[in-house]
JSON list of C-alpha atoms and ligand atoms in Angstrom, two decimals:
[
{"chain": "A", "resi": 1, "resn": "MET", "atom": "CA", "xyz": [0.00, 0.00, 0.00]},
{"chain": "A", "resi": 2, "resn": "ASN", "atom": "CA", "xyz": [1.06, 3.56, -0.63]},
{"chain": "A", "resi": 3, "resn": "ILE", "atom": "CA", "xyz": [-0.08, 5.95, 2.08]},
{"chain": "A", "resi": 4, "resn": "PHE", "atom": "CA", "xyz": [0.49, 9.01, -0.16]},
{"chain": "A", "resi": 5, "resn": "LYS", "atom": "CA", "xyz": [-1.76, 7.71, -2.89]},
{"chain": "A", "resi": 6, "resn": "ASP", "atom": "CA", "xyz": [-4.40, 6.50, -0.47]},
{"chain": "A", "resi": 7, "resn": "VAL", "atom": "CA", "xyz": [-4.57, 9.71, 1.52]},
{"chain": "A", "resi": 8, "resn": "LYS", "atom": "CA", "xyz": [-4.87, 11.76, -1.68]},
{"chain": "A", "resi": 9, "resn": "GLN", "atom": "CA", "xyz": [-7.63, 9.52, -2.88]},
{"chain": "A", "resi": 10, "resn": "VAL", "atom": "CA", "xyz": [-9.69, 10.04, 0.27]},
{"chain": "A", "resi": 11, "resn": "VAL", "atom": "CA", "xyz": [-9.05, 13.68, 1.27]},
{"chain": "A", "resi": 12, "resn": "ASP", "atom": "CA", "xyz": [-8.71, 16.59, -1.14]},
{"chain": "A", "resi": 13, "resn": "THR", "atom": "CA", "xyz": [-6.90, 19.81, -0.35]},
{"chain": "A", "resi": 14, "resn": "ARG", "atom": "CA", "xyz": [-10.07, 21.82, 0.15]},
{"chain": "A", "resi": 15, "resn": "GLU", "atom": "CA", "xyz": [-11.34, 19.41, 2.80]},
{"chain": "A", "resi": 16, "resn": "ALA", "atom": "CA", "xyz": [-8.02, 19.46, 4.61]},
{"chain": "A", "resi": 17, "resn": "ALA", "atom": "CA", "xyz": [-7.68, 23.26, 4.41]},
{"chain": "A", "resi": 18, "resn": "GLU", "atom": "CA", "xyz": [-11.15, 23.77, 5.88]},
{"chain": "A", "resi": 19, "resn": "PHE", "atom": "CA", "xyz": [-10.54, 21.12, 8.49]},
{"chain": "A", "resi": 20, "resn": "TYR", "atom": "CA", "xyz": [-7.44, 22.96, 9.68]},
{"chain": "A", "resi": 21, "resn": "GLY", "atom": "CA", "xyz": [-9.31, 26.23, 10.00]},
{"chain": "A", "resi": 22, "resn": "ILE", "atom": "CA", "xyz": [-8.88, 27.96, 6.65]},
{"chain": "A", "resi": 23, "resn": "ASP", "atom": "CA", "xyz": [-12.01, 29.62, 5.26]},
{"chain": "A", "resi": 24, "resn": "VAL", "atom": "CA", "xyz": [-12.67, 28.68, 1.67]},
{"chain": "A", "resi": 25, "resn": "ASN", "atom": "CA", "xyz": [-15.30, 30.80, -0.09]},
{"chain": "A", "resi": 26, "resn": "ASN", "atom": "CA", "xyz": [-17.95, 29.64, -2.55]},
{"chain": "A", "resi": 27, "resn": "SER", "atom": "CA", "xyz": [-15.60, 30.05, -5.49]},
{"chain": "A", "resi": 28, "resn": "GLY", "atom": "CA", "xyz": [-13.03, 27.81, -3.82]},
{"chain": "A", "resi": 29, "resn": "MET", "atom": "CA", "xyz": [-10.70, 30.70, -3.00]},
{"chain": "A", "resi": 30, "resn": "ALA", "atom": "CA", "xyz": [-8.92, 31.18, 0.32]},
{"chain": "A", "resi": 31, "resn": "ILE", "atom": "CA", "xyz": [-6.53, 33.61, 1.98]},
{"chain": "A", "resi": 32, "resn": "CYS", "atom": "CA", "xyz": [-3.16, 32.04, 1.22]},
{"chain": "A", "resi": 33, "resn": "PRO", "atom": "CA", "xyz": [-1.40, 30.96, 4.44]},
{"chain": "A", "resi": 34, "resn": "PHE", "atom": "CA", "xyz": [1.98, 30.88, 2.69]},
{"chain": "A", "resi": 35, "resn": "HIS", "atom": "CA", "xyz": [2.37, 34.58, 2.01]},
{"chain": "A", "resi": 36, "resn": "ASP", "atom": "CA", "xyz": [1.04, 37.82, 3.46]},
{"chain": "A", "resi": 37, "resn": "ASP", "atom": "CA", "xyz": [-2.29, 37.69, 1.67]},
{"chain": "A", "resi": 38, "resn": "ASN", "atom": "CA", "xyz": [-5.03, 40.34, 1.88]},
{"chain": "A", "resi": 39, "resn": "ASN", "atom": "CA", "xyz": [-7.51, 38.99, -0.61]},
{"chain": "A", "resi": 40, "resn": "PRO", "atom": "CA", "xyz": [-8.15, 35.32, -1.26]},
{"chain": "A", "resi": 41, "resn": "SER", "atom": "CA", "xyz": [-5.42, 34.48, -3.80]},
{"chain": "A", "resi": 42, "resn": "MET", "atom": "CA", "xyz": [-5.35, 30.73, -3.36]},
{"chain": "A", "resi": 43, "resn": "LYS", "atom": "CA", "xyz": [-7.52, 28.36, -5.35]},
{"chain": "A", "resi": 44, "resn": "VAL", "atom": "CA", "xyz": [-8.24, 25.28, -3.29]},
{"chain": "A", "resi": 45, "resn": "ASP", "atom": "CA", "xyz": [-9.82, 22.18, -4.76]},
{"chain": "A", "resi": 46, "resn": "GLU", "atom": "CA", "xyz": [-8.27, 18.78, -5.22]},
{"chain": "A", "resi": 47, "resn": "ARG", "atom": "CA", "xyz": [-4.92, 20.59, -5.24]},
{"chain": "A", "resi": 48, "resn": "TYR", "atom": "CA", "xyz": [-4.01, 24.14, -4.27]},
{"chain": "A", "resi": 49, "resn": "HIS", "atom": "CA", "xyz": [-2.46, 26.96, -6.23]},
{"chain": "A", "resi": 50, "resn": "CYS", "atom": "CA", "xyz": [-1.75, 30.50, -5.09]},
{"chain": "A", "resi": 51, "resn": "PHE", "atom": "CA", "xyz": [-1.92, 33.05, -7.91]},
{"chain": "A", "resi": 52, "resn": "ALA", "atom": "CA", "xyz": [0.14, 35.51, -5.90]},
{"chain": "A", "resi": 53, "resn": "CYS", "atom": "CA", "xyz": [3.06, 33.53, -4.44]},
{"chain": "A", "resi": 54, "resn": "GLN", "atom": "CA", "xyz": [2.76, 30.49, -6.74]},
{"chain": "A", "resi": 55, "resn": "ALA", "atom": "CA", "xyz": [2.53, 28.05, -3.82]},
{"chain": "A", "resi": 56, "resn": "ASP", "atom": "CA", "xyz": [1.25, 24.87, -5.41]},
{"chain": "A", "resi": 57, "resn": "GLY", "atom": "CA", "xyz": [0.78, 21.22, -4.65]},
{"chain": "A", "resi": 58, "resn": "ASP", "atom": "CA", "xyz": [-1.50, 18.46, -3.47]},
{"chain": "A", "resi": 59, "resn": "VAL", "atom": "CA", "xyz": [-3.10, 17.84, -0.08]},
{"chain": "A", "resi": 60, "resn": "ILE", "atom": "CA", "xyz": [0.07, 16.31, 1.35]},
{"chain": "A", "resi": 61, "resn": "ASP", "atom": "CA", "xyz": [2.23, 19.25, 0.23]},
{"chain": "A", "resi": 62, "resn": "PHE", "atom": "CA", "xyz": [-0.35, 21.58, 1.72]},
{"chain": "A", "resi": 63, "resn": "VAL", "atom": "CA", "xyz": [-0.37, 19.95, 5.15]},
{"chain": "A", "resi": 64, "resn": "ALA", "atom": "CA", "xyz": [3.42, 19.48, 5.08]},
{"chain": "A", "resi": 65, "resn": "ASN", "atom": "CA", "xyz": [4.00, 23.19, 4.37]},
{"chain": "A", "resi": 66, "resn": "TYR", "atom": "CA", "xyz": [1.25, 24.42, 6.66]},
{"chain": "A", "resi": 67, "resn": "PHE", "atom": "CA", "xyz": [2.48, 22.49, 9.69]},
{"chain": "A", "resi": 68, "resn": "GLU", "atom": "CA", "xyz": [6.14, 22.37, 8.61]},
{"chain": "A", "resi": 69, "resn": "LEU", "atom": "CA", "xyz": [6.24, 18.60, 8.43]},
{"chain": "A", "resi": 70, "resn": "SER", "atom": "CA", "xyz": [7.94, 16.17, 6.11]},
{"chain": "A", "resi": 71, "resn": "LYS", "atom": "CA", "xyz": [5.68, 14.63, 3.47]},
{"chain": "A", "resi": 72, "resn": "ILE", "atom": "CA", "xyz": [5.47, 11.30, 5.25]},
{"chain": "A", "resi": 73, "resn": "GLU", "atom": "CA", "xyz": [4.62, 13.02, 8.54]},
{"chain": "A", "resi": 74, "resn": "ALA", "atom": "CA", "xyz": [1.97, 15.07, 6.73]},
{"chain": "A", "resi": 75, "resn": "ALA", "atom": "CA", "xyz": [0.42, 11.98, 5.15]},
{"chain": "A", "resi": 76, "resn": "LYS", "atom": "CA", "xyz": [0.33, 10.26, 8.53]},
{"chain": "A", "resi": 77, "resn": "LYS", "atom": "CA", "xyz": [-1.19, 13.33, 10.14]},
{"chain": "A", "resi": 78, "resn": "ILE", "atom": "CA", "xyz": [-3.97, 13.49, 7.55]},
{"chain": "A", "resi": 79, "resn": "ALA", "atom": "CA", "xyz": [-4.63, 9.77, 7.96]},
{"chain": "A", "resi": 80, "resn": "LYS", "atom": "CA", "xyz": [-4.89, 10.25, 11.72]},
{"chain": "A", "resi": 81, "resn": "ASP", "atom": "CA", "xyz": [-6.92, 13.49, 11.74]},
{"chain": "A", "resi": 82, "resn": "PHE", "atom": "CA", "xyz": [-9.38, 12.20, 9.16]},
{"chain": "A", "resi": 83, "resn": "ASP", "atom": "CA", "xyz": [-9.65, 8.80, 10.81]},
{"chain": "A", "resi": 84, "resn": "ILE", "atom": "CA", "xyz": [-8.50, 7.12, 7.66]},
{"chain": "A", "resi": 85, "resn": "GLU", "atom": "CA", "xyz": [-8.09, 3.48, 8.47]},
{"chain": "A", "resi": 86, "resn": "TYR", "atom": "CA", "xyz": [-6.70, 0.70, 6.45]},
{"chain": "A", "resi": 87, "resn": "GLN", "atom": "CA", "xyz": [-9.35, -1.75, 5.42]},
{"chain": "A", "resi": 88, "resn": "SER", "atom": "CA", "xyz": [-9.09, -4.80, 3.23]},
{"chain": "A", "resi": 89, "resn": "ASP", "atom": "CA", "xyz": [-9.77, -2.76, 0.10]},
{"chain": "A", "resi": 90, "resn": "GLY", "atom": "CA", "xyz": [-7.50, 0.15, 1.01]},
{"chain": "A", "resi": 91, "resn": "TYR", "atom": "CA", "xyz": [-7.58, 3.20, 3.26]},
{"chain": "A", "resi": 92, "resn": "LYS", "atom": "CA", "xyz": [-11.05, 4.47, 4.07]},
{"chain": "A", "resi": 93, "resn": "LYS", "atom": "CA", "xyz": [-12.22, 7.58, 5.75]},
{"chain": "A", "resi": 94, "resn": "GLN", "atom": "CA", "xyz": [-14.51, 7.05, 8.73]},
{"chain": "A", "resi": 95, "resn": "ASN", "atom": "CA", "xyz": [-17.91, 8.66, 8.54]},
{"chain": "A", "resi": 96, "resn": "ASN", "atom": "CA", "xyz": [-18.15, 10.77, 11.64]},
{"chain": "A", "resi": 97, "resn": "ILE", "atom": "CA", "xyz": [-15.23, 13.14, 11.48]},
{"chain": "A", "resi": 98, "resn": "LYS", "atom": "CA", "xyz": [-15.40, 15.94, 13.96]},
{"chain": "A", "resi": 99, "resn": "LYS", "atom": "CA", "xyz": [-15.11, 19.15, 11.99]},
{"chain": "A", "resi": 100, "resn": "ILE", "atom": "CA", "xyz": [-12.97, 20.78, 14.64]},
{"chain": "A", "resi": 101, "resn": "ASN", "atom": "CA", "xyz": [-9.71, 19.05, 15.22]},
{"chain": "A", "resi": 102, "resn": "GLN", "atom": "CA", "xyz": [-9.35, 18.99, 18.98]},
{"chain": "A", "resi": 103, "resn": "SER", "atom": "CA", "xyz": [-5.66, 18.27, 18.87]},
{"chain": "A", "resi": 104, "resn": "LYS", "atom": "CA", "xyz": [-4.96, 21.57, 17.09]},
{"chain": "A", "resi": 105, "resn": "PRO", "atom": "CA", "xyz": [-7.30, 24.08, 18.73]},
{"chain": "A", "resi": 106, "resn": "ASN", "atom": "CA", "xyz": [-5.07, 27.01, 17.88]},
{"chain": "A", "resi": 107, "resn": "ARG", "atom": "CA", "xyz": [-5.12, 26.86, 14.11]},
{"chain": "A", "resi": 108, "resn": "LYS", "atom": "CA", "xyz": [-8.48, 28.60, 13.73]},
{"chain": "A", "resi": 109, "resn": "GLU", "atom": "CA", "xyz": [-7.45, 31.33, 16.11]},
{"chain": "A", "resi": 110, "resn": "VAL", "atom": "CA", "xyz": [-4.22, 31.79, 14.21]},
{"chain": "A", "resi": 111, "resn": "SER", "atom": "CA", "xyz": [-6.09, 32.22, 10.93]},
{"chain": "A", "resi": 112, "resn": "ILE", "atom": "CA", "xyz": [-8.60, 34.70, 12.44]},
{"chain": "A", "resi": 113, "resn": "ASP", "atom": "CA", "xyz": [-5.63, 36.57, 13.87]},
{"chain": "A", "resi": 114, "resn": "ASN", "atom": "CA", "xyz": [-3.99, 36.79, 10.46]},
{"chain": "A", "resi": 115, "resn": "GLU", "atom": "CA", "xyz": [-7.21, 37.96, 8.86]},
{"chain": "A", "resi": 116, "resn": "PHE", "atom": "CA", "xyz": [-7.61, 40.66, 11.50]},
{"chain": "A", "resi": 117, "resn": "ASN", "atom": "CA", "xyz": [-4.06, 41.92, 11.08]},
{"chain": "A", "resi": 118, "resn": "ASN", "atom": "CA", "xyz": [-4.33, 41.84, 7.29]},
{"chain": "A", "resi": 119, "resn": "ARG", "atom": "CA", "xyz": [-7.44, 43.98, 7.41]},
{"chain": "A", "resi": 120, "resn": "ILE", "atom": "CA", "xyz": [-5.85, 46.47, 9.79]},
{"chain": "A", "resi": 121, "resn": "ARG", "atom": "CA", "xyz": [-2.82, 46.71, 7.51]},
{"chain": "A", "resi": 122, "resn": "LEU", "atom": "CA", "xyz": [-5.08, 47.30, 4.52]},
{"chain": "A", "resi": 123, "resn": "TYR", "atom": "CA", "xyz": [-7.09, 49.98, 6.36]},
{"chain": "A", "resi": 124, "resn": "ASN", "atom": "CA", "xyz": [-3.90, 51.66, 7.49]},
{"chain": "A", "resi": 125, "resn": "SER", "atom": "CA", "xyz": [-2.57, 51.89, 3.96]},
{"chain": "A", "resi": 126, "resn": "ILE", "atom": "CA", "xyz": [-5.90, 53.28, 2.67]},
{"chain": "A", "resi": 127, "resn": "LEU", "atom": "CA", "xyz": [-5.93, 55.88, 5.44]},
{"chain": "A", "resi": 128, "resn": "CYS", "atom": "CA", "xyz": [-2.34, 56.89, 4.72]},
{"chain": "A", "resi": 129, "resn": "ASP", "atom": "CA", "xyz": [-3.10, 57.25, 1.00]},
{"chain": "A", "resi": 130, "resn": "TYR", "atom": "CA", "xyz": [-6.10, 59.40, 1.80]},
{"chain": "A", "resi": 131, "resn": "ARG", "atom": "CA", "xyz": [-4.04, 61.44, 4.27]},
{"chain": "A", "resi": 132, "resn": "ASP", "atom": "CA", "xyz": [-1.49, 62.11, 1.49]},
{"chain": "A", "resi": 133, "resn": "LEU", "atom": "CA", "xyz": [-4.31, 63.22, -0.78]},
{"chain": "A", "resi": 134, "resn": "LEU", "atom": "CA", "xyz": [-5.64, 65.66, 1.82]},
{"chain": "A", "resi": 135, "resn": "GLU", "atom": "CA", "xyz": [-2.14, 67.07, 2.24]},
{"chain": "A", "resi": 136, "resn": "ILE", "atom": "CA", "xyz": [-2.03, 67.71, -1.51]},
{"chain": "A", "resi": 137, "resn": "TYR", "atom": "CA", "xyz": [-5.45, 69.39, -1.41]},
{"chain": "A", "resi": 138, "resn": "LYS", "atom": "CA", "xyz": [-4.26, 71.59, 1.40]},
{"chain": "A", "resi": 139, "resn": "LYS", "atom": "CA", "xyz": [-1.26, 72.80, -0.61]},
{"chain": "A", "resi": 140, "resn": "VAL", "atom": "CA", "xyz": [-2.76, 72.98, -4.09]},
{"chain": "A", "resi": 141, "resn": "PHE", "atom": "CA", "xyz": [-6.04, 74.62, -3.13]},
{"chain": "A", "resi": 142, "resn": "VAL", "atom": "CA", "xyz": [-4.69, 77.00, -0.57]},
{"chain": "A", "resi": 143, "resn": "PRO", "atom": "CA", "xyz": [-6.61, 80.29, -0.98]},
{"chain": "A", "resi": 144, "resn": "SER", "atom": "CA", "xyz": [-4.79, 83.17, -2.56]},
{"chain": "A", "resi": 145, "resn": "PHE", "atom": "CA", "xyz": [-5.35, 86.79, -1.72]},
{"chain": "A", "resi": 146, "resn": "GLY", "atom": "CA", "xyz": [-8.55, 88.10, -3.25]},
{"chain": "A", "resi": 147, "resn": "ASP", "atom": "CA", "xyz": [-10.35, 84.74, -3.52]},
{"chain": "A", "resi": 148, "resn": "LYS", "atom": "CA", "xyz": [-14.00, 85.23, -2.76]},
{"chain": "A", "resi": 149, "resn": "GLU", "atom": "CA", "xyz": [-14.60, 81.65, -1.76]},
{"chain": "A", "resi": 150, "resn": "LEU", "atom": "CA", "xyz": [-12.52, 78.81, -0.38]},
{"chain": "A", "resi": 151, "resn": "GLU", "atom": "CA", "xyz": [-11.95, 75.83, -2.66]},
{"chain": "A", "resi": 152, "resn": "PRO", "atom": "CA", "xyz": [-14.18, 72.99, -1.39]},
{"chain": "A", "resi": 153, "resn": "LYS", "atom": "CA", "xyz": [-11.22, 70.59, -1.50]},
{"chain": "A", "resi": 154, "resn": "PHE", "atom": "CA", "xyz": [-9.24, 72.91, 0.74]},
{"chain": "A", "resi": 155, "resn": "VAL", "atom": "CA", "xyz": [-12.13, 72.91, 3.20]},
{"chain": "A", "resi": 156, "resn": "ILE", "atom": "CA", "xyz": [-12.38, 69.12, 3.05]},
{"chain": "A", "resi": 157, "resn": "ALA", "atom": "CA", "xyz": [-8.67, 68.84, 3.78]},
{"chain": "A", "resi": 158, "resn": "LEU", "atom": "CA", "xyz": [-8.85, 71.14, 6.79]},
{"chain": "A", "resi": 159, "resn": "ARG", "atom": "CA", "xyz": [-11.95, 69.42, 8.08]},
{"chain": "A", "resi": 160, "resn": "ASN", "atom": "CA", "xyz": [-10.73, 65.83, 7.66]},
{"chain": "A", "resi": 161, "resn": "ILE", "atom": "CA", "xyz": [-7.01, 65.71, 8.36]},
{"chain": "A", "resi": 162, "resn": "GLU", "atom": "CA", "xyz": [-7.37, 65.60, 12.12]},
{"chain": "A", "resi": 163, "resn": "PHE", "atom": "CA", "xyz": [-9.98, 62.83, 11.98]},
{"chain": "A", "resi": 164, "resn": "VAL", "atom": "CA", "xyz": [-7.93, 60.76, 9.53]},
{"chain": "A", "resi": 165, "resn": "ASP", "atom": "CA", "xyz": [-4.91, 61.16, 11.81]},
{"chain": "A", "resi": 166, "resn": "TYR", "atom": "CA", "xyz": [-7.05, 59.83, 14.63]},
{"chain": "A", "resi": 167, "resn": "LEU", "atom": "CA", "xyz": [-8.09, 56.78, 12.54]},
{"chain": "A", "resi": 168, "resn": "ILE", "atom": "CA", "xyz": [-4.44, 56.15, 11.61]},
{"chain": "A", "resi": 169, "resn": "SER", "atom": "CA", "xyz": [-3.57, 56.24, 15.30]},
{"chain": "A", "resi": 170, "resn": "LEU", "atom": "CA", "xyz": [-6.27, 53.60, 15.92]},
{"chain": "A", "resi": 171, "resn": "ALA", "atom": "CA", "xyz": [-4.85, 51.39, 13.16]},
{"chain": "A", "resi": 172, "resn": "ASN", "atom": "CA", "xyz": [-1.45, 51.62, 14.84]},
{"chain": "A", "resi": 173, "resn": "GLY", "atom": "CA", "xyz": [-2.75, 51.44, 18.39]},
{"chain": "A", "resi": 174, "resn": "THR", "atom": "CA", "xyz": [-3.66, 48.74, 20.87]},
{"chain": "A", "resi": 175, "resn": "THR", "atom": "CA", "xyz": [-5.76, 45.72, 19.92]},
{"chain": "A", "resi": 176, "resn": "GLU", "atom": "CA", "xyz": [-8.79, 47.45, 21.44]},
{"chain": "A", "resi": 177, "resn": "GLU", "atom": "CA", "xyz": [-8.22, 50.52, 19.28]},
{"chain": "A", "resi": 178, "resn": "LYS", "atom": "CA", "xyz": [-7.82, 48.38, 16.17]},
{"chain": "A", "resi": 179, "resn": "ILE", "atom": "CA", "xyz": [-11.11, 46.63, 16.97]},
{"chain": "A", "resi": 180, "resn": "ARG", "atom": "CA", "xyz": [-12.75, 50.03, 17.43]},
{"chain": "A", "resi": 181, "resn": "LEU", "atom": "CA", "xyz": [-11.54, 51.04, 13.97]},
{"chain": "A", "resi": 182, "resn": "LEU", "atom": "CA", "xyz": [-12.96, 47.88, 12.38]},
{"chain": "A", "resi": 183, "resn": "MET", "atom": "CA", "xyz": [-16.25, 48.11, 14.24]},
{"chain": "A", "resi": 184, "resn": "TYR", "atom": "CA", "xyz": [-17.09, 51.80, 14.02]},
{"chain": "A", "resi": 185, "resn": "ASN", "atom": "CA", "xyz": [-15.13, 53.36, 11.18]},
{"chain": "A", "resi": 186, "resn": "GLU", "atom": "CA", "xyz": [-15.36, 50.84, 8.38]},
{"chain": "A", "resi": 187, "resn": "SER", "atom": "CA", "xyz": [-17.73, 53.01, 6.34]},
{"chain": "A", "resi": 188, "resn": "GLU", "atom": "CA", "xyz": [-15.35, 55.99, 6.42]},
{"chain": "A", "resi": 189, "resn": "VAL", "atom": "CA", "xyz": [-12.41, 53.83, 5.39]},
{"chain": "A", "resi": 190, "resn": "LYS", "atom": "CA", "xyz": [-14.42, 52.41, 2.49]},
{"chain": "A", "resi": 191, "resn": "LYS", "atom": "CA", "xyz": [-15.42, 55.91, 1.45]},
{"chain": "A", "resi": 192, "resn": "TYR", "atom": "CA", "xyz": [-11.81, 57.11, 1.48]},
{"chain": "A", "resi": 193, "resn": "GLU", "atom": "CA", "xyz": [-10.73, 54.04, -0.46]},
{"chain": "A", "resi": 194, "resn": "GLU", "atom": "CA", "xyz": [-13.27, 54.89, -3.14]},
{"chain": "A", "resi": 195, "resn": "ILE", "atom": "CA", "xyz": [-12.07, 58.50, -3.33]},
{"chain": "A", "resi": 196, "resn": "VAL", "atom": "CA", "xyz": [-8.42, 57.51, -3.62]},
{"chain": "A", "resi": 197, "resn": "ARG", "atom": "CA", "xyz": [-9.26, 54.91, -6.26]},
{"chain": "A", "resi": 198, "resn": "THR", "atom": "CA", "xyz": [-11.28, 57.40, -8.32]},
{"chain": "A", "resi": 199, "resn": "ILE", "atom": "CA", "xyz": [-8.46, 59.98, -8.21]},
{"chain": "A", "resi": 200, "resn": "ARG", "atom": "CA", "xyz": [-5.91, 57.34, -9.21]},
{"chain": "A", "resi": 201, "resn": "SER", "atom": "CA", "xyz": [-7.97, 56.14, -12.15]},
{"chain": "A", "resi": 202, "resn": "LYS", "atom": "CA", "xyz": [-8.27, 59.72, -13.38]},
{"chain": "A", "resi": 203, "resn": "VAL", "atom": "CA", "xyz": [-4.53, 60.29, -13.05]},
{"chain": "A", "resi": 204, "resn": "SER", "atom": "CA", "xyz": [-3.43, 57.11, -14.81]},
{"chain": "B", "resi": 1, "resn": "LIG", "atom": "ZN1", "xyz": [0.33, 32.62, -1.63]}
]
């Protein structure tokens, strides 16, 4: 018998990835655990392939890389975690697999943690881009002597810079402050993202 072949026949990469706490969306895409991924870049089905970092392989490669095991250790781990037992006609998966692997309770937390930090990093970079834009508004639209009215963009800059600085401080603050940013200021961040994107598309 060949444990590699048998394990691959019974468990595909998607099943294993989900089992070890990775969220796979309806299109079979997941946040890649092998690089610093913000958006789901990894296609997970029978095999896995990351379109960003080119990580690629089958279920055994996946588990080996994810848990830093050798291939034989990975195959044995899958066989154990999925209750794959050798029967007269080959390895078979048992029916009642617990979806949460009790022996590795931390994996899910680790992946939530990564997701959280990735989102904070993304928000921080959006906020900094928007802050740069406001700084430009402030300089370019500064009123000159004799102007009857202030440029609206100059007013926006003056009005928003302090608030955006506050949001940036949340993104770089304590865990509680980061949570506050995600919970209460998501709509502002999305709005700023849209503004920055629109400006960029006009410029390029
Ligand atoms: Zn990747």
